[in-house]
Amino acid sequence: MSGNIINEPSGAIPITPSLGEVDHAIMEQKNYPVGKRVFFLSLQAIFNAIIIGVVAKLLAALISLITNISFYGKFSFEDISPGNNHLGWYVVILPVIGGLIVGIMAKFGSPAIRGHGIPEAMEQILLNESRINPIIIFLKPISAAISIGTGGPFGAEGPIISTGGALGSFSGQIMRITPNERKIMLAAGACAGMAAIFGTPLAALLLAIELLLFEFSPRSIIPVSLSCVMGAAMHYILFSTGPAFVMPDIPQPSSIAMVTYVLMGIVIGVAASLVSKSVYLVEDLFEKLPIHWMWWPAIGAVAVGVIGYYAPFTLGVGYMNIQHLLNGTVPLYMLFSLCFLKFLSWCISLGSGTSGGTLAPLLTIGGAFGSLLGMATLQFFPGCGITIITCALIGMAAMFAGASRALLTSIVFALESTMQPHGLLPLMGACTASYFISFFLMKGSIMTEKIERRGVSTPNSFEPDILQQVSVKEVLNEETNVLNIENTIKEAREWVKENSISEGQATAFVLVNDEGILAGTILRKMIFGKEYPDNTRLTDLVTDIGPYVYEDSKLSLAIDLMAKYDFDVLPVVSQGKDKKVISVLSHKEILSSYSKRRHEGETYQRAISIKRRSIKVILRGKQFLSKD
């Protein structure tokens, strides 16, 4: 006979006498979510977080030092705002000097220091196996300190996130680890920086999930979470044990107030989309300038200086502005200035390609806009039950949620940084509304637009691997064909030709002995080649049994084996030593199962038809009446 027919399916896992057991062990280890490698990665992530916490303190001190020297002419590390300076028109020159220095550092150091850091980190994760140039560890904080210290309207969190990610990537490059593990180290370092600045470990963890990891698994969450905890611990040791932004207790919102906050979230979402588009519009305008990009930060800094002359409180980090917004102590003229002039200053400066962050400016702009919306709402609807400080809080978070599309990060950050439990419902309503509306108004976000323009797409959903959820047994055919090892090449060739319709152009065929025990797998080219005489038995061409799977093996394992051995079929054998072939798994079954599972949750269907059921009820009623 030329072929055997198997009618009963059963099970599977890969193995050959020499390599199969090793392959299987390696693949099982890769699929196992937590192991000793996660432990060692966690230790390294914690150690990195300690260093990043110190770097965060040094960066804050360096910003204060440059601010004091630039605006007050004194050598001091006192945390002071540049808004109280008395330099007059000389204040216009300082940001220009800072922008010029940043441009020179970017030109002769590394262009990667330009921007706010997170898009660049995302690009390295997606395209370069999470490799970041180690020089960023030094250049990014120094360039950011110069930019902010000379009046740049940025926060310190963006540069320290970028620096932390660079340190994590560097440690991952000198260690013998996989690209996925290096990605974890990068995300752990970046989010430890955020936790070190604000003392918000849970928000930092969510930032990693939503913007950097593109996955949610134990092997990534454990090191990143521990890194965020250590970063927050460093914040408590080096900065403060209290919340980042202290504000009065906000009241429990009423039903009418909740509806109002959600409607405000929609308006803020529209504003967030405009803010994001404006940044890249300015960037496009700078691209058209007929001069080298090294000079752009200095040109953009002219706007910072001019605006800073008329509205000095728009200069510098501006964390104190956020504090005043949340306390409700900002006068109306200052609200307008923080909302519009701060936005203009930050938008032009960031679009010019200088070094700085986005979180603090977005919080400031959003908080001021939320306060203005709250005032206008109370003016026309005094009985709506909202409070100005709650409006400022949801304005901050909703602006960040709409612009960055980091929904959970925005909500939790606002809670952690203020410790206001009654703000949870307003934050969830407003942030979700802002997040939702942003999808209708812009394709990407302020974090992804830059890299999407370069042709780099970012995941928009985090789903488990479908092939790891489906077992071989679920996709097997009830009837499959195999070759007998005692057949000759001529007999095998004739059988393949006769069954070409059912077998297709398979590149390999499974071999069994008379008892149905797996004997190996033979390539199609060996059967149809001219290297061996026609009377050569197939048993003379097989050196080992090759890869195989069991019934309870996952399709992910099967696809790995097919790729490694360049087979489009795999024998499925029974558990035990005899390795009796139960069925044959082909790539067609795997692709069909993947496609079905991928789209089965997106098929429109009506599970219950109210109309049909109502008709049945009526008919039964008529039948009942007719019986009477």
JSON list of N, CA and C in Angstrom, two decimals, residues 191-239:
[
{"chain": "A", "resi": 191, "resn": "CYS", "atom": "N", "xyz": [9.41, 54.09, 33.88]},
{"chain": "A", "resi": 191, "resn": "CYS", "atom": "CA", "xyz": [8.32, 54.32, 34.83]},
{"chain": "A", "resi": 191, "resn": "CYS", "atom": "C", "xyz": [8.82, 54.51, 36.26]},
{"chain": "A", "resi": 192, "resn": "ALA", "atom": "N", "xyz": [10.00, 53.98, 36.55]},
{"chain": "A", "resi": 192, "resn": "ALA", "atom": "CA", "xyz": [10.62, 54.30, 37.84]},
{"chain": "A", "resi": 192, "resn": "ALA", "atom": "C", "xyz": [10.92, 55.78, 37.91]},
{"chain": "A", "resi": 193, "resn": "GLY", "atom": "N", "xyz": [11.29, 56.38, 36.76]},
{"chain": "A", "resi": 193, "resn": "GLY", "atom": "CA", "xyz": [11.53, 57.82, 36.73]},
{"chain": "A", "resi": 193, "resn": "GLY", "atom": "C", "xyz": [10.28, 58.62, 37.04]},
{"chain": "A", "resi": 194, "resn": "MET", "atom": "N", "xyz": [9.15, 58.22, 36.47]},
{"chain": "A", "resi": 194, "resn": "MET", "atom": "CA", "xyz": [7.89, 58.92, 36.76]},
{"chain": "A", "resi": 194, "resn": "MET", "atom": "C", "xyz": [7.51, 58.77, 38.23]},
{"chain": "A", "resi": 195, "resn": "ALA", "atom": "N", "xyz": [7.66, 57.56, 38.77]},
{"chain": "A", "resi": 195, "resn": "ALA", "atom": "CA", "xyz": [7.34, 57.34, 40.17]},
{"chain": "A", "resi": 195, "resn": "ALA", "atom": "C", "xyz": [8.27, 58.13, 41.09]},
{"chain": "A", "resi": 196, "resn": "ALA", "atom": "N", "xyz": [9.53, 58.28, 40.67]},
{"chain": "A", "resi": 196, "resn": "ALA", "atom": "CA", "xyz": [10.50, 59.02, 41.48]},
{"chain": "A", "resi": 196, "resn": "ALA", "atom": "C", "xyz": [10.19, 60.51, 41.52]},
{"chain": "A", "resi": 197, "resn": "ILE", "atom": "N", "xyz": [9.63, 61.05, 40.45]},
{"chain": "A", "resi": 197, "resn": "ILE", "atom": "CA", "xyz": [9.30, 62.47, 40.40]},
{"chain": "A", "resi": 197, "resn": "ILE", "atom": "C", "xyz": [8.02, 62.78, 41.16]},
{"chain": "A", "resi": 198, "resn": "PHE", "atom": "N", "xyz": [6.98, 61.97, 40.96]},
{"chain": "A", "resi": 198, "resn": "PHE", "atom": "CA", "xyz": [5.66, 62.28, 41.52]},
{"chain": "A", "resi": 198, "resn": "PHE", "atom": "C", "xyz": [5.26, 61.40, 42.71]},
{"chain": "A", "resi": 199, "resn": "GLY", "atom": "N", "xyz": [5.95, 60.29, 42.92]},
{"chain": "A", "resi": 199, "resn": "GLY", "atom": "CA", "xyz": [5.52, 59.38, 43.99]},
{"chain": "A", "resi": 199, "resn": "GLY", "atom": "C", "xyz": [4.21, 58.69, 43.66]},
{"chain": "A", "resi": 200, "resn": "THR", "atom": "N", "xyz": [4.02, 58.33, 42.39]},
{"chain": "A", "resi": 200, "resn": "THR", "atom": "CA", "xyz": [2.78, 57.69, 41.93]},
{"chain": "A", "resi": 200, "resn": "THR", "atom": "C", "xyz": [3.10, 56.35, 41.28]},
{"chain": "A", "resi": 201, "resn": "PRO", "atom": "N", "xyz": [3.37, 55.30, 42.06]},
{"chain": "A", "resi": 201, "resn": "PRO", "atom": "CA", "xyz": [3.83, 54.03, 41.47]},
{"chain": "A", "resi": 201, "resn": "PRO", "atom": "C", "xyz": [2.77, 53.33, 40.62]},
{"chain": "A", "resi": 202, "resn": "LEU", "atom": "N", "xyz": [1.50, 53.38, 41.04]},
{"chain": "A", "resi": 202, "resn": "LEU", "atom": "CA", "xyz": [0.48, 52.68, 40.26]},
{"chain": "A", "resi": 202, "resn": "LEU", "atom": "C", "xyz": [0.25, 53.37, 38.92]},
{"chain": "A", "resi": 203, "resn": "ALA", "atom": "N", "xyz": [0.22, 54.68, 38.90]},
{"chain": "A", "resi": 203, "resn": "ALA", "atom": "CA", "xyz": [0.07, 55.41, 37.64]},
{"chain": "A", "resi": 203, "resn": "ALA", "atom": "C", "xyz": [1.27, 55.14, 36.73]},
{"chain": "A", "resi": 204, "resn": "ALA", "atom": "N", "xyz": [2.46, 55.05, 37.30]},
{"chain": "A", "resi": 204, "resn": "ALA", "atom": "CA", "xyz": [3.65, 54.75, 36.50]},
{"chain": "A", "resi": 204, "resn": "ALA", "atom": "C", "xyz": [3.56, 53.36, 35.89]},
{"chain": "A", "resi": 205, "resn": "LEU", "atom": "N", "xyz": [3.06, 52.40, 36.66]},
{"chain": "A", "resi": 205, "resn": "LEU", "atom": "CA", "xyz": [2.88, 51.04, 36.14]},
{"chain": "A", "resi": 205, "resn": "LEU", "atom": "C", "xyz": [1.89, 51.03, 34.98]},
{"chain": "A", "resi": 206, "resn": "LEU", "atom": "N", "xyz": [0.80, 51.75, 35.14]},
{"chain": "A", "resi": 206, "resn": "LEU", "atom": "CA", "xyz": [-0.20, 51.80, 34.07]},
{"chain": "A", "resi": 206, "resn": "LEU", "atom": "C", "xyz": [0.35, 52.52, 32.84]},
{"chain": "A", "resi": 207, "resn": "LEU", "atom": "N", "xyz": [1.20, 53.51, 33.04]},
{"chain": "A", "resi": 207, "resn": "LEU", "atom": "CA", "xyz": [1.85, 54.17, 31.91]},
{"chain": "A", "resi": 207, "resn": "LEU", "atom": "C", "xyz": [2.67, 53.17, 31.11]},
{"chain": "A", "resi": 208, "resn": "ALA", "atom": "N", "xyz": [3.38, 52.30, 31.81]},
{"chain": "A", "resi": 208, "resn": "ALA", "atom": "CA", "xyz": [4.17, 51.27, 31.13]},
{"chain": "A", "resi": 208, "resn": "ALA", "atom": "C", "xyz": [3.28, 50.36, 30.30]},
{"chain": "A", "resi": 209, "resn": "ILE", "atom": "N", "xyz": [2.15, 49.96, 30.86]},
{"chain": "A", "resi": 209, "resn": "ILE", "atom": "CA", "xyz": [1.26, 49.04, 30.16]},
{"chain": "A", "resi": 209, "resn": "ILE", "atom": "C", "xyz": [0.64, 49.71, 28.93]},
{"chain": "A", "resi": 210, "resn": "GLU", "atom": "N", "xyz": [0.20, 50.96, 29.09]},
{"chain": "A", "resi": 210, "resn": "GLU", "atom": "CA", "xyz": [-0.55, 51.62, 28.02]},
{"chain": "A", "resi": 210, "resn": "GLU", "atom": "C", "xyz": [0.33, 52.20, 26.92]},
{"chain": "A", "resi": 211, "resn": "LEU", "atom": "N", "xyz": [1.57, 52.56, 27.24]},
{"chain": "A", "resi": 211, "resn": "LEU", "atom": "CA", "xyz": [2.39, 53.26, 26.24]},
{"chain": "A", "resi": 211, "resn": "LEU", "atom": "C", "xyz": [3.71, 52.58, 25.88]},
{"chain": "A", "resi": 212, "resn": "LEU", "atom": "N", "xyz": [4.18, 51.64, 26.70]},
{"chain": "A", "resi": 212, "resn": "LEU", "atom": "CA", "xyz": [5.52, 51.10, 26.44]},
{"chain": "A", "resi": 212, "resn": "LEU", "atom": "C", "xyz": [5.56, 49.59, 26.25]},
{"chain": "A", "resi": 213, "resn": "LEU", "atom": "N", "xyz": [4.88, 48.84, 27.10]},
{"chain": "A", "resi": 213, "resn": "LEU", "atom": "CA", "xyz": [5.00, 47.39, 27.04]},
{"chain": "A", "resi": 213, "resn": "LEU", "atom": "C", "xyz": [4.20, 46.77, 25.90]},
{"chain": "A", "resi": 214, "resn": "PHE", "atom": "N", "xyz": [3.03, 47.33, 25.63]},
{"chain": "A", "resi": 214, "resn": "PHE", "atom": "CA", "xyz": [2.11, 46.77, 24.63]},
{"chain": "A", "resi": 214, "resn": "PHE", "atom": "C", "xyz": [1.73, 45.33, 24.98]},
{"chain": "A", "resi": 215, "resn": "GLU", "atom": "N", "xyz": [1.69, 45.01, 26.25]},
{"chain": "A", "resi": 215, "resn": "GLU", "atom": "CA", "xyz": [1.29, 43.68, 26.70]},
{"chain": "A", "resi": 215, "resn": "GLU", "atom": "C", "xyz": [0.94, 43.74, 28.19]},
{"chain": "A", "resi": 216, "resn": "PHE", "atom": "N", "xyz": [0.31, 42.67, 28.66]},
{"chain": "A", "resi": 216, "resn": "PHE", "atom": "CA", "xyz": [0.02, 42.56, 30.09]},
{"chain": "A", "resi": 216, "resn": "PHE", "atom": "C", "xyz": [0.26, 41.11, 30.46]},
{"chain": "A", "resi": 217, "resn": "SER", "atom": "N", "xyz": [1.40, 40.84, 31.06]},
{"chain": "A", "resi": 217, "resn": "SER", "atom": "CA", "xyz": [1.75, 39.47, 31.43]},
{"chain": "A", "resi": 217, "resn": "SER", "atom": "C", "xyz": [2.55, 39.50, 32.73]},
{"chain": "A", "resi": 218, "resn": "PRO", "atom": "N", "xyz": [2.53, 38.40, 33.49]},
{"chain": "A", "resi": 218, "resn": "PRO", "atom": "CA", "xyz": [3.27, 38.37, 34.76]},
{"chain": "A", "resi": 218, "resn": "PRO", "atom": "C", "xyz": [4.77, 38.64, 34.61]},
{"chain": "A", "resi": 219, "resn": "ARG", "atom": "N", "xyz": [5.36, 38.15, 33.53]},
{"chain": "A", "resi": 219, "resn": "ARG", "atom": "CA", "xyz": [6.81, 38.30, 33.37]},
{"chain": "A", "resi": 219, "resn": "ARG", "atom": "C", "xyz": [7.22, 39.77, 33.19]},
{"chain": "A", "resi": 220, "resn": "SER", "atom": "N", "xyz": [6.30, 40.60, 32.69]},
{"chain": "A", "resi": 220, "resn": "SER", "atom": "CA", "xyz": [6.61, 42.02, 32.52]},
{"chain": "A", "resi": 220, "resn": "SER", "atom": "C", "xyz": [6.10, 42.86, 33.68]},
{"chain": "A", "resi": 221, "resn": "ILE", "atom": "N", "xyz": [4.94, 42.52, 34.20]},
{"chain": "A", "resi": 221, "resn": "ILE", "atom": "CA", "xyz": [4.33, 43.32, 35.26]},
{"chain": "A", "resi": 221, "resn": "ILE", "atom": "C", "xyz": [5.14, 43.27, 36.55]},
{"chain": "A", "resi": 222, "resn": "ILE", "atom": "N", "xyz": [5.68, 42.10, 36.88]},
{"chain": "A", "resi": 222, "resn": "ILE", "atom": "CA", "xyz": [6.39, 41.95, 38.16]},
{"chain": "A", "resi": 222, "resn": "ILE", "atom": "C", "xyz": [7.63, 42.85, 38.22]},
{"chain": "A", "resi": 223, "resn": "PRO", "atom": "N", "xyz": [8.57, 42.78, 37.25]},
{"chain": "A", "resi": 223, "resn": "PRO", "atom": "CA", "xyz": [9.73, 43.69, 37.33]},
{"chain": "A", "resi": 223, "resn": "PRO", "atom": "C", "xyz": [9.36, 45.16, 37.25]},
{"chain": "A", "resi": 224, "resn": "VAL", "atom": "N", "xyz": [8.42, 45.51, 36.37]},
{"chain": "A", "resi": 224, "resn": "VAL", "atom": "CA", "xyz": [8.04, 46.91, 36.23]},
{"chain": "A", "resi": 224, "resn": "VAL", "atom": "C", "xyz": [7.37, 47.42, 37.49]},
{"chain": "A", "resi": 225, "resn": "SER", "atom": "N", "xyz": [6.50, 46.61, 38.09]},
{"chain": "A", "resi": 225, "resn": "SER", "atom": "CA", "xyz": [5.81, 47.01, 39.31]},
{"chain": "A", "resi": 225, "resn": "SER", "atom": "C", "xyz": [6.79, 47.23, 40.46]},
{"chain": "A", "resi": 226, "resn": "LEU", "atom": "N", "xyz": [7.73, 46.31, 40.62]},
{"chain": "A", "resi": 226, "resn": "LEU", "atom": "CA", "xyz": [8.72, 46.46, 41.69]},
{"chain": "A", "resi": 226, "resn": "LEU", "atom": "C", "xyz": [9.61, 47.68, 41.44]},
{"chain": "A", "resi": 227, "resn": "SER", "atom": "N", "xyz": [9.91, 47.94, 40.18]},
{"chain": "A", "resi": 227, "resn": "SER", "atom": "CA", "xyz": [10.70, 49.12, 39.85]},
{"chain": "A", "resi": 227, "resn": "SER", "atom": "C", "xyz": [9.94, 50.40, 40.20]},
{"chain": "A", "resi": 228, "resn": "CYS", "atom": "N", "xyz": [8.65, 50.43, 39.91]},
{"chain": "A", "resi": 228, "resn": "CYS", "atom": "CA", "xyz": [7.83, 51.60, 40.24]},
{"chain": "A", "resi": 228, "resn": "CYS", "atom": "C", "xyz": [7.73, 51.80, 41.75]},
{"chain": "A", "resi": 229, "resn": "VAL", "atom": "N", "xyz": [7.61, 50.71, 42.48]},
{"chain": "A", "resi": 229, "resn": "VAL", "atom": "CA", "xyz": [7.56, 50.80, 43.94]},
{"chain": "A", "resi": 229, "resn": "VAL", "atom": "C", "xyz": [8.86, 51.39, 44.48]},
{"chain": "A", "resi": 230, "resn": "MET", "atom": "N", "xyz": [9.99, 50.91, 43.97]},
{"chain": "A", "resi": 230, "resn": "MET", "atom": "CA", "xyz": [11.27, 51.45, 44.43]},
{"chain": "A", "resi": 230, "resn": "MET", "atom": "C", "xyz": [11.43, 52.90, 44.02]},
{"chain": "A", "resi": 231, "resn": "GLY", "atom": "N", "xyz": [10.97, 53.26, 42.82]},
{"chain": "A", "resi": 231, "resn": "GLY", "atom": "CA", "xyz": [11.02, 54.65, 42.39]},
{"chain": "A", "resi": 231, "resn": "GLY", "atom": "C", "xyz": [10.22, 55.55, 43.32]},
{"chain": "A", "resi": 232, "resn": "ALA", "atom": "N", "xyz": [9.02, 55.08, 43.72]},
{"chain": "A", "resi": 232, "resn": "ALA", "atom": "CA", "xyz": [8.20, 55.85, 44.66]},
{"chain": "A", "resi": 232, "resn": "ALA", "atom": "C", "xyz": [8.88, 55.94, 46.02]},
{"chain": "A", "resi": 233, "resn": "ALA", "atom": "N", "xyz": [9.53, 54.85, 46.44]},
{"chain": "A", "resi": 233, "resn": "ALA", "atom": "CA", "xyz": [10.25, 54.88, 47.71]},
{"chain": "A", "resi": 233, "resn": "ALA", "atom": "C", "xyz": [11.37, 55.92, 47.69]},
{"chain": "A", "resi": 234, "resn": "MET", "atom": "N", "xyz": [12.05, 56.02, 46.55]},
{"chain": "A", "resi": 234, "resn": "MET", "atom": "CA", "xyz": [13.09, 57.04, 46.41]},
{"chain": "A", "resi": 234, "resn": "MET", "atom": "C", "xyz": [12.49, 58.44, 46.46]},
{"chain": "A", "resi": 235, "resn": "HIS", "atom": "N", "xyz": [11.28, 58.59, 45.93]},
{"chain": "A", "resi": 235, "resn": "HIS", "atom": "CA", "xyz": [10.60, 59.89, 46.01]},
{"chain": "A", "resi": 235, "resn": "HIS", "atom": "C", "xyz": [10.34, 60.26, 47.47]},
{"chain": "A", "resi": 236, "resn": "TYR", "atom": "N", "xyz": [9.87, 59.30, 48.24]},
{"chain": "A", "resi": 236, "resn": "TYR", "atom": "CA", "xyz": [9.59, 59.56, 49.65]},
{"chain": "A", "resi": 236, "resn": "TYR", "atom": "C", "xyz": [10.85, 59.89, 50.43]},
{"chain": "A", "resi": 237, "resn": "ILE", "atom": "N", "xyz": [11.97, 59.25, 50.05]},
{"chain": "A", "resi": 237, "resn": "ILE", "atom": "CA", "xyz": [13.24, 59.49, 50.74]},
{"chain": "A", "resi": 237, "resn": "ILE", "atom": "C", "xyz": [13.85, 60.83, 50.34]},
{"chain": "A", "resi": 238, "resn": "LEU", "atom": "N", "xyz": [13.82, 61.13, 49.04]},
{"chain": "A", "resi": 238, "resn": "LEU", "atom": "CA", "xyz": [14.56, 62.29, 48.53]},
{"chain": "A", "resi": 238, "resn": "LEU", "atom": "C", "xyz": [13.71, 63.54, 48.34]},
{"chain": "A", "resi": 239, "resn": "PHE", "atom": "N", "xyz": [12.40, 63.39, 48.20]},
{"chain": "A", "resi": 239, "resn": "PHE", "atom": "CA", "xyz": [11.55, 64.55, 47.95]},
{"chain": "A", "resi": 239, "resn": "PHE", "atom": "C", "xyz": [10.58, 64.79, 49.09]}
]
